[in-house]
Short mmCIF file of N, CA, C and O in Angstrom, two decimals:
data_model
loop_
_atom_site.label_atom_id
_atom_site.label_comp_id
_atom_site.label_asym_id
_atom_site.label_seq_id
_atom_site.Cartn_x
_atom_site.Cartn_y
_atom_site.Cartn_z
N MET H 1 -2.34 -16.60 -8.85
CA MET H 1 -2.42 -14.99 -8.57
C MET H 1 -2.06 -14.90 -6.95
O MET H 1 -2.57 -15.79 -6.32
N TYR H 2 -1.26 -13.95 -6.48
CA TYR H 2 -1.18 -13.74 -5.08
C TYR H 2 -2.00 -12.61 -4.50
O TYR H 2 -2.08 -11.46 -5.17
N PHE H 3 -2.36 -12.69 -3.25
CA PHE H 3 -3.00 -11.68 -2.66
C PHE H 3 -2.31 -11.47 -1.27
O PHE H 3 -2.05 -12.44 -0.62
N THR H 4 -2.15 -10.23 -0.99
CA THR H 4 -1.48 -9.92 0.29
C THR H 4 -2.53 -9.13 1.16
O THR H 4 -3.14 -8.12 0.74
N THR H 5 -2.68 -9.69 2.31
CA THR H 5 -3.55 -9.01 3.36
C THR H 5 -2.79 -8.54 4.51
O THR H 5 -1.79 -8.98 4.98
N THR H 6 -2.92 -7.19 4.61
CA THR H 6 -2.22 -6.45 5.76
C THR H 6 -3.15 -5.97 6.78
O THR H 6 -4.22 -5.24 6.49
N ALA H 7 -2.94 -6.25 8.04
CA ALA H 7 -3.69 -5.69 9.20
C ALA H 7 -3.06 -4.50 9.78
O ALA H 7 -1.77 -4.42 9.88
N TYR H 8 -3.94 -3.59 10.27
CA TYR H 8 -3.46 -2.21 10.85
C TYR H 8 -4.08 -2.11 12.15
O TYR H 8 -5.27 -2.60 12.34
N ASN H 9 -3.51 -1.43 13.11
CA ASN H 9 -4.13 -1.02 14.44
C ASN H 9 -4.82 0.22 14.14
O ASN H 9 -4.81 0.80 13.09
N THR H 10 -5.44 0.70 15.19
CA THR H 10 -6.25 2.08 15.11
C THR H 10 -5.31 3.22 14.68
O THR H 10 -5.85 4.26 14.25
N LEU H 11 -4.00 3.03 14.92
CA LEU H 11 -3.14 4.16 14.56
C LEU H 11 -2.58 4.07 13.11
O LEU H 11 -1.77 4.98 12.73
N GLY H 12 -3.10 3.03 12.50
CA GLY H 12 -2.58 2.91 10.99
C GLY H 12 -1.11 2.10 10.99
O GLY H 12 -0.58 2.11 9.82
N GLU H 13 -0.75 1.53 12.08
CA GLU H 13 0.50 0.91 11.97
C GLU H 13 0.39 -0.57 11.60
O GLU H 13 -0.66 -1.28 12.05
N VAL H 14 1.16 -1.13 10.66
CA VAL H 14 1.10 -2.51 10.11
C VAL H 14 1.33 -3.48 11.45
O VAL H 14 2.29 -3.36 12.07
N GLN H 15 0.42 -4.40 11.58
CA GLN H 15 0.52 -5.30 12.68
C GLN H 15 0.89 -6.71 12.25
O GLN H 15 1.61 -7.48 12.84
N GLU H 16 0.35 -7.10 10.94
CA GLU H 16 0.69 -8.45 10.57
C GLU H 16 0.32 -8.30 8.95
O GLU H 16 -0.49 -7.72 8.43
N THR H 17 1.12 -9.26 8.16
CA THR H 17 0.90 -9.46 6.70
C THR H 17 1.03 -10.94 6.33
O THR H 17 1.84 -11.77 6.90
N GLU H 18 0.04 -11.35 5.53
CA GLU H 18 -0.03 -12.63 5.13
C GLU H 18 -0.30 -12.56 3.52
O GLU H 18 -1.02 -11.90 3.02
N THR H 19 0.43 -13.52 2.75
CA THR H 19 0.26 -13.58 1.36
C THR H 19 -0.23 -15.10 1.07
O THR H 19 0.25 -15.97 1.48
N LEU H 20 -1.38 -15.21 0.25
CA LEU H 20 -2.03 -16.34 -0.05
C LEU H 20 -2.17 -16.31 -1.62
O LEU H 20 -2.31 -15.31 -2.16
N THR H 21 -2.34 -17.54 -2.08
CA THR H 21 -2.68 -17.83 -3.47
C THR H 21 -4.12 -17.86 -3.87
O THR H 21 -4.64 -17.95 -4.92
N ASP H 22 -4.92 -18.23 -2.84
CA ASP H 22 -6.44 -18.42 -3.04
C ASP H 22 -7.17 -17.28 -2.56
O ASP H 22 -7.06 -16.63 -1.55
N SER H 23 -8.09 -16.77 -3.53
CA SER H 23 -8.73 -15.50 -3.35
C SER H 23 -9.86 -15.60 -2.17
O SER H 23 -9.92 -14.83 -1.38
N TRP H 24 -10.42 -16.67 -2.01
CA TRP H 24 -11.41 -17.01 -0.94
C TRP H 24 -10.66 -17.02 0.35
O TRP H 24 -11.14 -16.47 1.50
N ALA H 25 -9.40 -17.71 0.45
CA ALA H 25 -8.74 -17.89 1.67
C ALA H 25 -8.32 -16.45 2.08
O ALA H 25 -8.22 -15.94 3.34
N SER H 26 -7.85 -15.55 1.17
CA SER H 26 -7.44 -14.21 1.53
C SER H 26 -8.53 -13.29 1.94
O SER H 26 -8.31 -12.58 2.92
N THR H 27 -9.76 -13.57 1.57
CA THR H 27 -10.93 -12.89 1.98
C THR H 27 -11.24 -13.35 3.55
O THR H 27 -11.43 -12.42 4.38
N GLU H 28 -11.19 -14.56 3.76
CA GLU H 28 -11.34 -14.93 5.13
C GLU H 28 -10.28 -14.50 6.03
O GLU H 28 -10.46 -14.05 7.12
N MET H 29 -8.99 -14.53 5.54
CA MET H 29 -7.94 -13.92 6.37
C MET H 29 -8.07 -12.45 6.65
O MET H 29 -7.72 -11.98 7.77
N CYS H 30 -8.62 -11.66 5.70
CA CYS H 30 -8.77 -10.27 5.87
C CYS H 30 -9.92 -10.06 6.99
O CYS H 30 -9.66 -9.26 7.80
N LEU H 31 -10.91 -10.86 6.94
CA LEU H 31 -11.93 -10.78 7.90
C LEU H 31 -11.44 -11.17 9.41
O LEU H 31 -11.72 -10.34 10.28
N ASP H 32 -10.67 -12.21 9.47
CA ASP H 32 -10.15 -12.39 10.73
C ASP H 32 -9.01 -11.57 11.28
O ASP H 32 -9.09 -11.23 12.42
N MET H 33 -8.35 -10.98 10.39
CA MET H 33 -7.25 -9.92 10.74
C MET H 33 -7.94 -8.62 11.29
O MET H 33 -7.60 -7.97 12.23
N SER H 34 -9.10 -8.27 10.47
CA SER H 34 -9.85 -7.07 10.92
C SER H 34 -10.32 -7.19 12.42
O SER H 34 -10.57 -6.31 13.18
N MET H 35 -10.92 -8.43 12.60
CA MET H 35 -11.42 -8.66 13.95
C MET H 35 -10.35 -8.58 15.08
O MET H 35 -10.60 -8.19 16.12
N LEU H 36 -9.10 -8.99 14.63
CA LEU H 36 -8.07 -9.04 15.75
C LEU H 36 -7.47 -7.52 15.89
O LEU H 36 -7.04 -7.22 16.98
N TYR H 37 -7.30 -6.87 14.91
CA TYR H 37 -6.53 -5.64 14.86
C TYR H 37 -7.51 -4.36 14.60
O TYR H 37 -6.91 -3.27 14.82
N GLY H 38 -8.64 -4.46 14.00
CA GLY H 38 -9.44 -3.41 13.74
C GLY H 38 -9.73 -3.07 12.29
O GLY H 38 -10.71 -2.59 11.94
N TYR H 39 -8.69 -3.08 11.56
CA TYR H 39 -8.88 -2.91 10.08
C TYR H 39 -7.80 -3.82 9.15
O TYR H 39 -6.71 -4.07 9.73
N ALA H 40 -8.18 -4.34 8.17
CA ALA H 40 -7.39 -5.09 7.40
C ALA H 40 -7.79 -5.02 5.83
O ALA H 40 -8.97 -4.73 5.50
N GLU H 41 -6.76 -4.91 5.01
CA GLU H 41 -7.03 -4.87 3.40
C GLU H 41 -6.29 -5.82 2.65
O GLU H 41 -5.24 -6.25 3.11
N THR H 42 -6.82 -6.24 1.60
CA THR H 42 -6.14 -7.16 0.73
C THR H 42 -5.90 -6.54 -0.62
O THR H 42 -6.76 -5.80 -1.20
N THR H 43 -4.64 -6.72 -1.18
CA THR H 43 -4.30 -6.19 -2.38
C THR H 43 -3.76 -7.30 -3.33
O THR H 43 -3.38 -8.38 -2.71
N ASP H 44 -3.87 -7.19 -4.77
CA ASP H 44 -3.42 -8.22 -5.44
C ASP H 44 -1.89 -8.07 -5.88
O ASP H 44 -1.23 -7.05 -5.22
N LEU H 45 -1.42 -8.72 -6.62
CA LEU H 45 0.09 -8.68 -6.98
C LEU H 45 0.51 -7.34 -7.43
O LEU H 45 1.67 -7.02 -7.17
N TRP H 46 -0.30 -6.73 -8.08
CA TRP H 46 0.04 -5.35 -8.58
C TRP H 46 -0.31 -4.21 -7.78
O TRP H 46 -0.41 -2.96 -8.11
N GLY H 47 -0.71 -4.48 -6.42
CA GLY H 47 -1.14 -3.36 -5.52
C GLY H 47 -2.52 -2.85 -5.79
O GLY H 47 -2.89 -1.85 -5.06
N ARG H 48 -3.30 -3.54 -6.49
CA ARG H 48 -4.66 -3.06 -6.71
C ARG H 48 -5.56 -3.58 -5.58
O ARG H 48 -5.54 -4.79 -5.01
N HIS H 49 -6.52 -2.76 -5.16
CA HIS H 49 -7.48 -3.05 -3.97
C HIS H 49 -8.24 -4.30 -4.30
O HIS H 49 -8.97 -4.39 -5.41
N TYR H 50 -8.42 -5.30 -3.31
CA TYR H 50 -9.07 -6.48 -3.64
C TYR H 50 -10.23 -6.67 -2.62
O TYR H 50 -11.24 -7.11 -2.87
N GLY H 51 -10.07 -5.97 -1.37
CA GLY H 51 -11.05 -6.00 -0.29
C GLY H 51 -10.59 -5.50 0.94
O GLY H 51 -9.35 -5.39 1.12
N GLU H 52 -11.47 -5.20 1.83
CA GLU H 52 -11.19 -4.68 3.17
C GLU H 52 -12.23 -4.93 4.17
O GLU H 52 -13.51 -5.16 3.78
N TYR H 53 -11.94 -5.01 5.36
CA TYR H 53 -12.84 -5.09 6.44
C TYR H 53 -12.36 -4.04 7.61
O TYR H 53 -11.20 -3.89 7.75
N GLY H 54 -13.35 -3.74 8.45
CA GLY H 54 -13.13 -2.88 9.62
C GLY H 54 -13.13 -1.49 9.26
O GLY H 54 -13.56 -0.94 8.33
N ASP H 55 -12.80 -0.65 10.32
CA ASP H 55 -12.68 0.93 10.19
C ASP H 55 -11.31 1.26 9.88
O ASP H 55 -10.37 1.10 10.60
N ARG H 56 -11.07 1.97 8.69
CA ARG H 56 -9.91 2.36 8.09
C ARG H 56 -9.30 3.44 8.94
O ARG H 56 -10.07 4.39 9.23
N PRO H 57 -8.14 3.25 9.60
CA PRO H 57 -7.58 4.26 10.41
C PRO H 57 -7.37 5.58 9.48
O PRO H 57 -7.02 5.65 8.38
N ALA H 58 -7.58 6.75 10.20
CA ALA H 58 -7.37 8.06 9.59
C ALA H 58 -5.95 8.20 9.05
O ALA H 58 -5.70 9.01 8.05
N ALA H 59 -4.97 7.71 9.80
CA ALA H 59 -3.58 7.75 9.48
C ALA H 59 -3.18 7.34 8.02
O ALA H 59 -2.18 7.68 7.34
N LEU H 60 -4.03 6.42 7.59
CA LEU H 60 -3.83 5.76 6.25
C LEU H 60 -4.44 6.75 5.19
O LEU H 60 -4.19 6.39 3.97
N GLY H 61 -5.21 7.63 5.58
CA GLY H 61 -5.77 8.46 4.43
C GLY H 61 -6.87 7.78 3.84
O GLY H 61 -7.19 6.59 3.97
N GLN H 62 -7.66 8.41 2.84
CA GLN H 62 -8.65 8.06 2.17
C GLN H 62 -8.27 7.03 1.10
O GLN H 62 -7.24 7.46 0.34
N ARG H 63 -8.81 6.00 0.97
CA ARG H 63 -8.43 4.97 -0.14
C ARG H 63 -8.96 5.51 -1.50
O ARG H 63 -9.96 5.92 -1.79
N VAL H 64 -8.01 5.49 -2.41
CA VAL H 64 -8.21 5.71 -3.80
C VAL H 64 -8.47 4.66 -4.65
O VAL H 64 -7.41 3.79 -4.67
N TYR H 65 -9.60 4.45 -5.27
CA TYR H 65 -9.80 3.05 -6.07
C TYR H 65 -9.55 3.37 -7.58
O TYR H 65 -9.43 4.28 -7.97
#
């Protein structure tokens, strides 16, 4: 399974994206990116929410689970 972690700045602009095949590594990547940029979220291959860290920028809107 593939997991894509995307980091955003406080304006909701994409700063970095990383795709990994290991769920634990993607969780660690999400945490690292959130510390660098302010917010990061991980989705699976089908775009379903897998996890997030940081303060979600208002520009991204409220997450629908």
